[in-house]
PDB file of C-alpha atoms in Angstrom:
ATOM      1  CA  MET M 299     -78.356-101.408  94.473  1.00  0.00           C
ATOM      2  CA  ASN M 300     -81.186-102.935  92.800  1.00  0.00           C
ATOM      3  CA  LEU M 301     -81.926-106.614  94.043  1.00  0.00           C
ATOM      4  CA  LEU M 302     -84.810-109.096  93.989  1.00  0.00           C
ATOM      5  CA  LEU M 303     -84.402-111.970  96.570  1.00  0.00           C
ATOM      6  CA  LEU M 304     -86.965-114.729  96.202  1.00  0.00           C
ATOM      7  CA  SER M 305     -87.661-117.248  98.729  1.00  0.00           C
ATOM      8  CA  SER M 306     -88.246-119.962  96.025  1.00  0.00           C
ATOM      9  CA  SER M 307     -88.437-120.885  92.131  1.00  0.00           C
ATOM     10  CA  ARG M 308     -92.003-122.255  92.998  1.00  0.00           C
ATOM     11  CA  ALA M 309     -95.033-121.371  95.114  1.00  0.00           C
ATOM     12  CA  GLY M 310     -97.760-123.893  95.936  1.00  0.00           C
ATOM     13  CA  ASN M 311     -98.755-125.655  92.925  1.00  0.00           C
ATOM     14  CA  THR M 312     -97.392-123.115  90.470  1.00  0.00           C
ATOM     15  CA  GLY M 313     -95.300-123.816  87.407  1.00  0.00           C
ATOM     16  CA  TYR M 314     -91.511-123.049  87.618  1.00  0.00           C
ATOM     17  CA  LEU M 315     -90.842-119.380  88.303  1.00  0.00           C
ATOM     18  CA  GLU M 316     -94.407-118.766  87.389  1.00  0.00           C
ATOM     19  CA  HIS M 317     -95.346-116.638  90.408  1.00  0.00           C
ATOM     20  CA  ALA M 318     -91.876-115.054  90.273  1.00  0.00           C
ATOM     21  CA  LEU M 319     -91.899-113.795  86.691  1.00  0.00           C
ATOM     22  CA  PRO M 320     -94.198-110.509  87.061  1.00  0.00           C
ATOM     23  CA  MET M 321     -91.707-109.602  89.905  1.00  0.00           C
ATOM     24  CA  ILE M 322     -88.746-110.451  87.662  1.00  0.00           C
ATOM     25  CA  GLN M 323     -90.038-108.427  84.724  1.00  0.00           C
ATOM     26  CA  GLN M 324     -90.900-105.364  86.902  1.00  0.00           C
ATOM     27  CA  HIS M 325     -87.456-105.646  88.523  1.00  0.00           C
ATOM     28  CA  LEU M 326     -85.608-105.809  85.228  1.00  0.00           C
ATOM     29  CA  ASN M 327     -87.830-103.091  83.500  1.00  0.00           C
ATOM     30  CA  GLN M 328     -86.435-100.803  86.052  1.00  0.00           C
ATOM     31  CA  SER M 329     -83.007-100.836  84.099  1.00  0.00           C
ATOM     32  CA  ASP M 330     -81.847-101.321  80.513  1.00  0.00           C
ATOM     33  CA  VAL M 331     -80.675-104.735  80.442  1.00  0.00           C
ATOM     34  CA  ASN M 332     -81.053-105.349  76.700  1.00  0.00           C
ATOM     35  CA  ASN M 333     -81.437-109.098  77.528  1.00  0.00           C
ATOM     36  CA  LYS M 334     -77.717-109.268  78.333  1.00  0.00           C
ATOM     37  CA  ILE M 335     -78.682-111.262  81.447  1.00  0.00           C
ATOM     38  CA  LEU M 336     -76.201-113.749  82.940  1.00  0.00           C
ATOM     39  CA  PHE M 337     -77.329-116.710  84.776  1.00  0.00           C
ATOM     40  CA  ILE M 338     -75.200-118.522  87.355  1.00  0.00           C
ATOM     41  CA  PRO M 339     -76.176-122.166  87.769  1.00  0.00           C
ATOM     42  CA  TYR M 340     -73.582-123.225  90.266  1.00  0.00           C
ATOM     43  CA  ALA M 341     -76.025-124.400  92.936  1.00  0.00           C
ATOM     44  CA  GLY M 342     -77.385-127.011  90.684  1.00  0.00           C
ATOM     45  CA  ILE M 343     -76.501-130.522  91.984  1.00  0.00           C
ATOM     46  CA  SER M 344     -79.317-132.849  90.711  1.00  0.00           C
ATOM     47  CA  VAL M 345     -79.381-130.843  87.513  1.00  0.00           C
ATOM     48  CA  GLY M 346     -76.722-130.155  85.057  1.00  0.00           C
ATOM     49  CA  PHE M 347     -75.539-126.635  84.132  1.00  0.00           C
ATOM     50  CA  ASP M 348     -77.031-127.219  80.584  1.00  0.00           C
ATOM     51  CA  GLU M 349     -80.301-128.239  81.655  1.00  0.00           C
ATOM     52  CA  TYR M 350     -80.544-125.706  84.368  1.00  0.00           C
ATOM     53  CA  GLU M 351     -79.928-123.105  81.876  1.00  0.00           C
ATOM     54  CA  GLN M 352     -82.476-124.312  79.554  1.00  0.00           C
ATOM     55  CA  LEU M 353     -85.220-124.534  82.195  1.00  0.00           C
ATOM     56  CA  VAL M 354     -84.514-120.950  83.309  1.00  0.00           C
ATOM     57  CA  SER M 355     -84.170-119.655  79.840  1.00  0.00           C
ATOM     58  CA  LYS M 356     -87.717-121.418  79.026  1.00  0.00           C
ATOM     59  CA  ALA M 357     -89.307-119.532  82.018  1.00  0.00           C
ATOM     60  CA  PHE M 358     -87.866-116.143  81.322  1.00  0.00           C
ATOM     61  CA  ALA M 359     -88.697-116.332  77.627  1.00  0.00           C
ATOM     62  CA  LEU M 360     -92.522-116.127  78.788  1.00  0.00           C
ATOM     63  CA  SER M 361     -91.626-112.780  79.747  1.00  0.00           C
ATOM     64  CA  GLY M 362     -89.563-112.023  76.541  1.00  0.00           C
ATOM     65  CA  LEU M 363     -86.258-112.394  78.650  1.00  0.00           C
ATOM     66  CA  GLU M 364     -83.095-113.759  77.224  1.00  0.00           C
ATOM     67  CA  LEU M 365     -80.058-114.953  79.281  1.00  0.00           C
ATOM     68  CA  SER M 366     -76.735-116.953  78.969  1.00  0.00           C
ATOM     69  CA  SER M 367     -75.299-119.088  81.578  1.00  0.00           C
ATOM     70  CA  ILE M 368     -71.953-118.159  82.982  1.00  0.00           C
ATOM     71  CA  HIS M 369     -70.541-121.959  82.263  1.00  0.00           C
ATOM     72  CA  GLN M 370     -70.892-121.263  78.500  1.00  0.00           C
ATOM     73  CA  HIS M 371     -68.563-118.427  78.634  1.00  0.00           C
ATOM     74  CA  ASP M 372     -64.802-118.817  78.123  1.00  0.00           C
ATOM     75  CA  ASP M 373     -63.972-116.438  80.966  1.00  0.00           C
ATOM     76  CA  ALA M 374     -66.469-116.269  83.830  1.00  0.00           C
ATOM     77  CA  LYS M 375     -64.918-112.779  85.081  1.00  0.00           C
ATOM     78  CA  THR M 376     -65.439-111.293  81.776  1.00  0.00           C
ATOM     79  CA  ALA M 377     -68.847-112.685  81.749  1.00  0.00           C
ATOM     80  CA  VAL M 378     -69.633-110.974  85.034  1.00  0.00           C
ATOM     81  CA  ARG M 379     -68.055-107.697  84.090  1.00  0.00           C
ATOM     82  CA  GLU M 380     -70.085-107.311  80.815  1.00  0.00           C
ATOM     83  CA  ALA M 381     -73.485-108.427  82.308  1.00  0.00           C
ATOM     84  CA  ASN M 382     -76.563-105.977  82.557  1.00  0.00           C
ATOM     85  CA  ALA M 383     -78.075-108.095  85.048  1.00  0.00           C
ATOM     86  CA  ILE M 384     -77.050-111.201  87.123  1.00  0.00           C
ATOM     87  CA  VAL M 385     -79.564-113.968  87.867  1.00  0.00           C
ATOM     88  CA  VAL M 386     -78.365-116.644  90.567  1.00  0.00           C
ATOM     89  CA  GLY M 387     -80.430-119.844  90.673  1.00  0.00           C
ATOM     90  CA  GLY M 388     -81.398-121.869  93.759  1.00  0.00           C
ATOM     91  CA  GLY M 389     -80.255-125.370  94.799  1.00  0.00           C
ATOM     92  CA  ASN M 390     -77.230-126.081  96.989  1.00  0.00           C
ATOM     93  CA  THR M 391     -76.005-123.000  98.692  1.00  0.00           C
ATOM     94  CA  PHE M 392     -72.648-124.684  99.804  1.00  0.00           C
ATOM     95  CA  CYS M 393     -71.895-125.720  96.390  1.00  0.00           C
ATOM     96  CA  LEU M 394     -72.947-122.273  95.031  1.00  0.00           C
ATOM     97  CA  LEU M 395     -70.561-120.200  97.368  1.00  0.00           C
ATOM     98  CA  ASN M 396     -67.822-122.783  96.940  1.00  0.00           C
ATOM     99  CA  SER M 397     -67.826-122.396  93.019  1.00  0.00           C
ATOM    100  CA  LEU M 398     -68.044-118.503  93.296  1.00  0.00           C
ATOM    101  CA  TYR M 399     -64.801-118.624  95.519  1.00  0.00           C
ATOM    102  CA  GLU M 400     -63.124-121.223  93.056  1.00  0.00           C
ATOM    103  CA  ASN M 401     -63.856-118.822  90.347  1.00  0.00           C
ATOM    104  CA  ASP M 402     -62.873-115.751  92.289  1.00  0.00           C
ATOM    105  CA  LEU M 403     -66.115-114.002  91.747  1.00  0.00           C
ATOM    106  CA  ILE M 404     -67.276-112.909  95.047  1.00  0.00           C
ATOM    107  CA  SER M 405     -65.787-109.686  95.085  1.00  0.00           C
ATOM    108  CA  LEU M 406     -66.501-109.005  91.617  1.00  0.00           C
ATOM    109  CA  ILE M 407     -70.001-109.808  91.907  1.00  0.00           C
ATOM    110  CA  GLY M 408     -70.341-107.483  94.888  1.00  0.00           C
ATOM    111  CA  GLU M 409     -68.696-104.670  93.064  1.00  0.00           C
ATOM    112  CA  LYS M 410     -71.152-105.076  90.075  1.00  0.00           C
ATOM    113  CA  VAL M 411     -74.178-105.167  92.092  1.00  0.00           C
ATOM    114  CA  ARG M 412     -73.182-102.310  94.429  1.00  0.00           C
ATOM    115  CA  GLU M 413     -72.482-100.295  91.308  1.00  0.00           C
ATOM    116  CA  GLY M 414     -76.139-100.749  90.163  1.00  0.00           C
ATOM    117  CA  THR M 415     -76.293-103.917  88.125  1.00  0.00           C
ATOM    118  CA  PRO M 416     -79.748-105.650  88.657  1.00  0.00           C
ATOM    119  CA  TYR M 417     -79.334-108.890  90.908  1.00  0.00           C
ATOM    120  CA  ILE M 418     -81.867-111.705  91.044  1.00  0.00           C
ATOM    121  CA  GLY M 419     -81.745-114.563  93.272  1.00  0.00           C
ATOM    122  CA  TRP M 420     -84.106-117.452  94.379  1.00  0.00           C
ATOM    123  CA  SER M 421     -83.352-119.851  97.429  1.00  0.00           C
ATOM    124  CA  ALA M 422     -79.686-120.399  97.426  1.00  0.00           C
ATOM    125  CA  GLY M 423     -79.284-117.336  94.995  1.00  0.00           C
ATOM    126  CA  SER M 424     -80.970-115.195  97.799  1.00  0.00           C
ATOM    127  CA  ASN M 425     -78.745-116.814 100.736  1.00  0.00           C
ATOM    128  CA  ILE M 426     -75.853-115.699  99.223  1.00  0.00           C
ATOM    129  CA  ALA M 427     -76.765-111.919  99.467  1.00  0.00           C
ATOM    130  CA  ALA M 428     -76.559-111.972 102.979  1.00  0.00           C
ATOM    131  CA  PRO M 429     -73.261-111.584 104.997  1.00  0.00           C
ATOM    132  CA  THR M 430     -72.917-115.508 105.432  1.00  0.00           C
ATOM    133  CA  ILE M 431     -74.738-118.586 104.195  1.00  0.00           C
ATOM    134  CA  CYS M 432     -75.038-119.753 107.827  1.00  0.00           C
ATOM    135  CA  THR M 433     -78.954-119.546 107.758  1.00  0.00           C
ATOM    136  CA  THR M 434     -79.275-121.828 104.764  1.00  0.00           C
ATOM    137  CA  ASN M 435     -81.156-125.126 105.214  1.00  0.00           C
ATOM    138  CA  ASP M 436     -79.183-127.129 102.873  1.00  0.00           C
ATOM    139  CA  MET M 437     -77.556-130.569 102.594  1.00  0.00           C
ATOM    140  CA  PRO M 438     -75.212-131.979 101.407  1.00  0.00           C
ATOM    141  CA  ILE M 439     -72.744-129.557 102.951  1.00  0.00           C
ATOM    142  CA  VAL M 440     -69.641-128.579 100.776  1.00  0.00           C
ATOM    143  CA  GLU M 441     -66.915-126.817 102.686  1.00  0.00           C
ATOM    144  CA  PRO M 442     -65.991-123.373 100.928  1.00  0.00           C
ATOM    145  CA  PRO M 443     -62.942-121.434 101.765  1.00  0.00           C
ATOM    146  CA  SER M 444     -65.359-119.274 103.944  1.00  0.00           C
ATOM    147  CA  PHE M 445     -69.028-119.033 104.858  1.00  0.00           C
ATOM    148  CA  LYS M 446     -69.008-115.260 104.070  1.00  0.00           C
ATOM    149  CA  ALA M 447     -70.995-114.335 101.244  1.00  0.00           C
ATOM    150  CA  LEU M 448     -71.758-111.353  99.245  1.00  0.00           C
ATOM    151  CA  SER M 449     -73.049-109.190 101.968  1.00  0.00           C
ATOM    152  CA  LEU M 450     -75.290-107.041  99.776  1.00  0.00           C
ATOM    153  CA  VAL M 451     -77.841-106.738 102.518  1.00  0.00           C
ATOM    154  CA  THR M 452     -77.092-106.480 106.632  1.00  0.00           C
ATOM    155  CA  TYR M 453     -79.328-109.249 107.544  1.00  0.00           C
ATOM    156  CA  GLN M 454     -79.399-113.309 107.262  1.00  0.00           C
ATOM    157  CA  ILE M 455     -82.031-114.850 105.129  1.00  0.00           C
ATOM    158  CA  ASN M 456     -83.873-118.080 105.600  1.00  0.00           C
ATOM    159  CA  PRO M 457     -85.527-119.125 102.241  1.00  0.00           C
ATOM    160  CA  HIS M 458     -88.439-121.629 102.138  1.00  0.00           C
ATOM    161  CA  TYR M 459     -89.402-120.294 105.578  1.00  0.00           C
ATOM    162  CA  LEU M 460     -92.200-122.668 107.178  1.00  0.00           C
ATOM    163  CA  ASP M 461     -93.920-121.202 110.256  1.00  0.00           C
ATOM    164  CA  GLY M 462     -95.175-123.598 112.644  1.00  0.00           C
ATOM    165  CA  ASN M 463     -94.717-127.345 113.264  1.00  0.00           C
ATOM    166  CA  PRO M 464     -96.102-129.930 110.847  1.00  0.00           C
ATOM    167  CA  PRO M 465     -98.341-132.598 112.495  1.00  0.00           C
ATOM    168  CA  GLY M 466     -96.393-135.505 113.765  1.00  0.00           C
ATOM    169  CA  HIS M 467     -92.932-133.791 113.391  1.00  0.00           C
ATOM    170  CA  ASN M 468     -90.707-134.234 116.516  1.00  0.00           C
ATOM    171  CA  GLY M 469     -87.746-132.474 115.245  1.00  0.00           C
ATOM    172  CA  GLU M 470     -86.768-128.760 115.671  1.00  0.00           C
ATOM    173  CA  THR M 471     -89.082-126.356 113.719  1.00  0.00           C
ATOM    174  CA  ARG M 472     -87.408-123.492 111.436  1.00  0.00           C
ATOM    175  CA  GLN M 473     -88.205-120.933 114.279  1.00  0.00           C
ATOM    176  CA  GLN M 474     -86.105-123.253 116.655  1.00  0.00           C
ATOM    177  CA  ARG M 475     -83.231-123.407 114.360  1.00  0.00           C
ATOM    178  CA  ILE M 476     -83.174-119.783 113.739  1.00  0.00           C
ATOM    179  CA  SER M 477     -83.418-119.180 117.571  1.00  0.00           C
ATOM    180  CA  GLU M 478     -80.449-121.457 118.134  1.00  0.00           C
ATOM    181  CA  TYR M 479     -78.519-119.640 115.585  1.00  0.00           C
ATOM    182  CA  LEU M 480     -79.408-116.185 117.274  1.00  0.00           C
ATOM    183  CA  THR M 481     -77.980-117.703 120.689  1.00  0.00           C
ATOM    184  CA  VAL M 482     -74.722-118.059 118.991  1.00  0.00           C
ATOM    185  CA  ASN M 483     -74.900-114.960 116.961  1.00  0.00           C
ATOM    186  CA  PRO M 484     -76.853-112.527 119.068  1.00  0.00           C
ATOM    187  CA  ASN M 485     -75.940-109.473 117.039  1.00  0.00           C
ATOM    188  CA  GLN M 486     -77.590-110.763 113.753  1.00  0.00           C
ATOM    189  CA  LYS M 487     -81.014-110.571 112.393  1.00  0.00           C
ATOM    190  CA  VAL M 488     -82.538-113.080 110.265  1.00  0.00           C
ATOM    191  CA  ILE M 489     -85.441-112.839 107.730  1.00  0.00           C
ATOM    192  CA  GLY M 490     -87.759-115.919 107.303  1.00  0.00           C
ATOM    193  CA  LEU M 491     -89.087-115.589 103.685  1.00  0.00           C
ATOM    194  CA  PRO M 492     -91.976-117.994 103.088  1.00  0.00           C
ATOM    195  CA  GLU M 493     -92.215-119.513  99.536  1.00  0.00           C
ATOM    196  CA  GLY M 494     -94.044-117.091  97.250  1.00  0.00           C
ATOM    197  CA  THR M 495     -92.537-114.019  98.848  1.00  0.00           C
ATOM    198  CA  ALA M 496     -89.336-111.837  98.026  1.00  0.00           C
ATOM    199  CA  LEU M 497     -87.400-109.010  99.134  1.00  0.00           C
ATOM    200  CA  ALA M 498     -87.234-105.981  96.856  1.00  0.00           C
ATOM    201  CA  VAL M 499     -84.086-104.262  97.910  1.00  0.00           C
ATOM    202  CA  SER M 500     -82.689-100.780  96.955  1.00  0.00           C
ATOM    203  CA  SER M 501     -80.086 -98.766  98.645  1.00  0.00           C
ATOM    204  CA  ASN M 502     -82.527 -97.385 101.028  1.00  0.00           C
ATOM    205  CA  GLU M 503     -85.143 -99.993 101.490  1.00  0.00           C
ATOM    206  CA  SER M 504     -85.755-103.736 101.495  1.00  0.00           C
ATOM    207  CA  ILE M 505     -89.663-104.207 100.511  1.00  0.00           C
ATOM    208  CA  LEU M 506     -91.121-107.469 101.455  1.00  0.00           C
ATOM    209  CA  VAL M 507     -93.323-108.361  98.288  1.00  0.00           C
ATOM    210  CA  GLY M 508     -95.413-111.520  97.468  1.00  0.00           C
ATOM    211  CA  ASP M 509     -98.668-112.965  98.861  1.00  0.00           C
ATOM    212  CA  LYS M 510     -97.683-113.804 102.462  1.00  0.00           C
ATOM    213  CA  GLU M 511     -96.608-112.185 105.529  1.00  0.00           C
ATOM    214  CA  GLY M 512     -92.590-112.713 106.363  1.00  0.00           C
ATOM    215  CA  PHE M 513     -90.921-112.726 109.606  1.00  0.00           C
ATOM    216  CA  ILE M 514     -87.820-111.057 111.300  1.00  0.00           C
ATOM    217  CA  PHE M 515     -85.853-112.831 114.266  1.00  0.00           C
ATOM    218  CA  SER M 516     -83.622-111.026 116.747  1.00  0.00           C
ATOM    219  CA  HIS M 517     -82.101-112.238 119.874  1.00  0.00           C
ATOM    220  CA  ASP M 518     -83.694-109.752 121.940  1.00  0.00           C
ATOM    221  CA  GLU M 519     -87.053-109.283 120.410  1.00  0.00           C
ATOM    222  CA  GLY M 520     -87.777-112.930 119.327  1.00  0.00           C
ATOM    223  CA  LYS M 521     -89.964-113.473 116.321  1.00  0.00           C
ATOM    224  CA  GLN M 522     -91.884-110.617 114.692  1.00  0.00           C
ATOM    225  CA  GLN M 523     -94.305-110.756 111.745  1.00  0.00           C
ATOM    226  CA  ILE M 524     -93.923-108.547 108.654  1.00  0.00           C
ATOM    227  CA  ALA M 525     -96.814-107.475 106.645  1.00  0.00           C
ATOM    228  CA  ILE M 526     -96.689-107.309 102.882  1.00  0.00           C
ATOM    229  CA  ASN M 527     -95.146-104.141 101.479  1.00  0.00           C
ATOM    230  CA  SER M 528     -93.352-103.414 104.681  1.00  0.00           C
ATOM    231  CA  ASN M 529     -89.853-102.019 104.782  1.00  0.00           C
ATOM    232  CA  ILE M 530     -87.561-104.647 106.408  1.00  0.00           C
ATOM    233  CA  ASN M 531     -85.137-101.768 107.561  1.00  0.00           C
ATOM    234  CA  ASP M 532     -87.688-100.436 109.838  1.00  0.00           C
ATOM    235  CA  PHE M 533     -87.375-103.479 112.121  1.00  0.00           C
ATOM    236  CA  LEU M 534     -83.560-103.572 111.920  1.00  0.00           C
TER     237      LEU M 534
END
């Protein structure tokens, strides 16, 4: 497999996908995509699919990459089958997964990616690479047929992970929420991906890339910090 799972579309005050473009270009350079890149905008709620496609296309064009959105194709399944790379944007994970189920694309995308088609996702697009979407941060909640996702990796993902507690905040921290999840699901592992980081995943390893440390959470060992360029699989 060949996955790039980004925490977010922005890091700090950078522009849209600005921090991610070098990683995206390097990721796609490993394969002969011939600019036959399929974008899936189903996570978009506050932005229409046409506008979302234009936003991502403009960013990708800075690296000489062209894409088309799945909603512009007459047949979504054919678009997935013919794609040389699949890009899934962020937004609402529930809406994204629900749309994938409605279009009967879960198994097809999973098969394509397991056969070697490069996959890039950020935020919600990274969430669905996990076994389930049960560690998403998102609202509103739309109820898909199942919370089971693509299962391209064995661990859960929490994008936009923020370590610590903002001053004056009296609600649960992200770490506490993940700890609660692991109390109910003690056999799972959760990767906390701070903004600016990503996982570069192949069949044998999941490397943390970016400019910050990440975190792995388990029921028995709690929270562990992961250094940049570490292999997540060594902690599983």
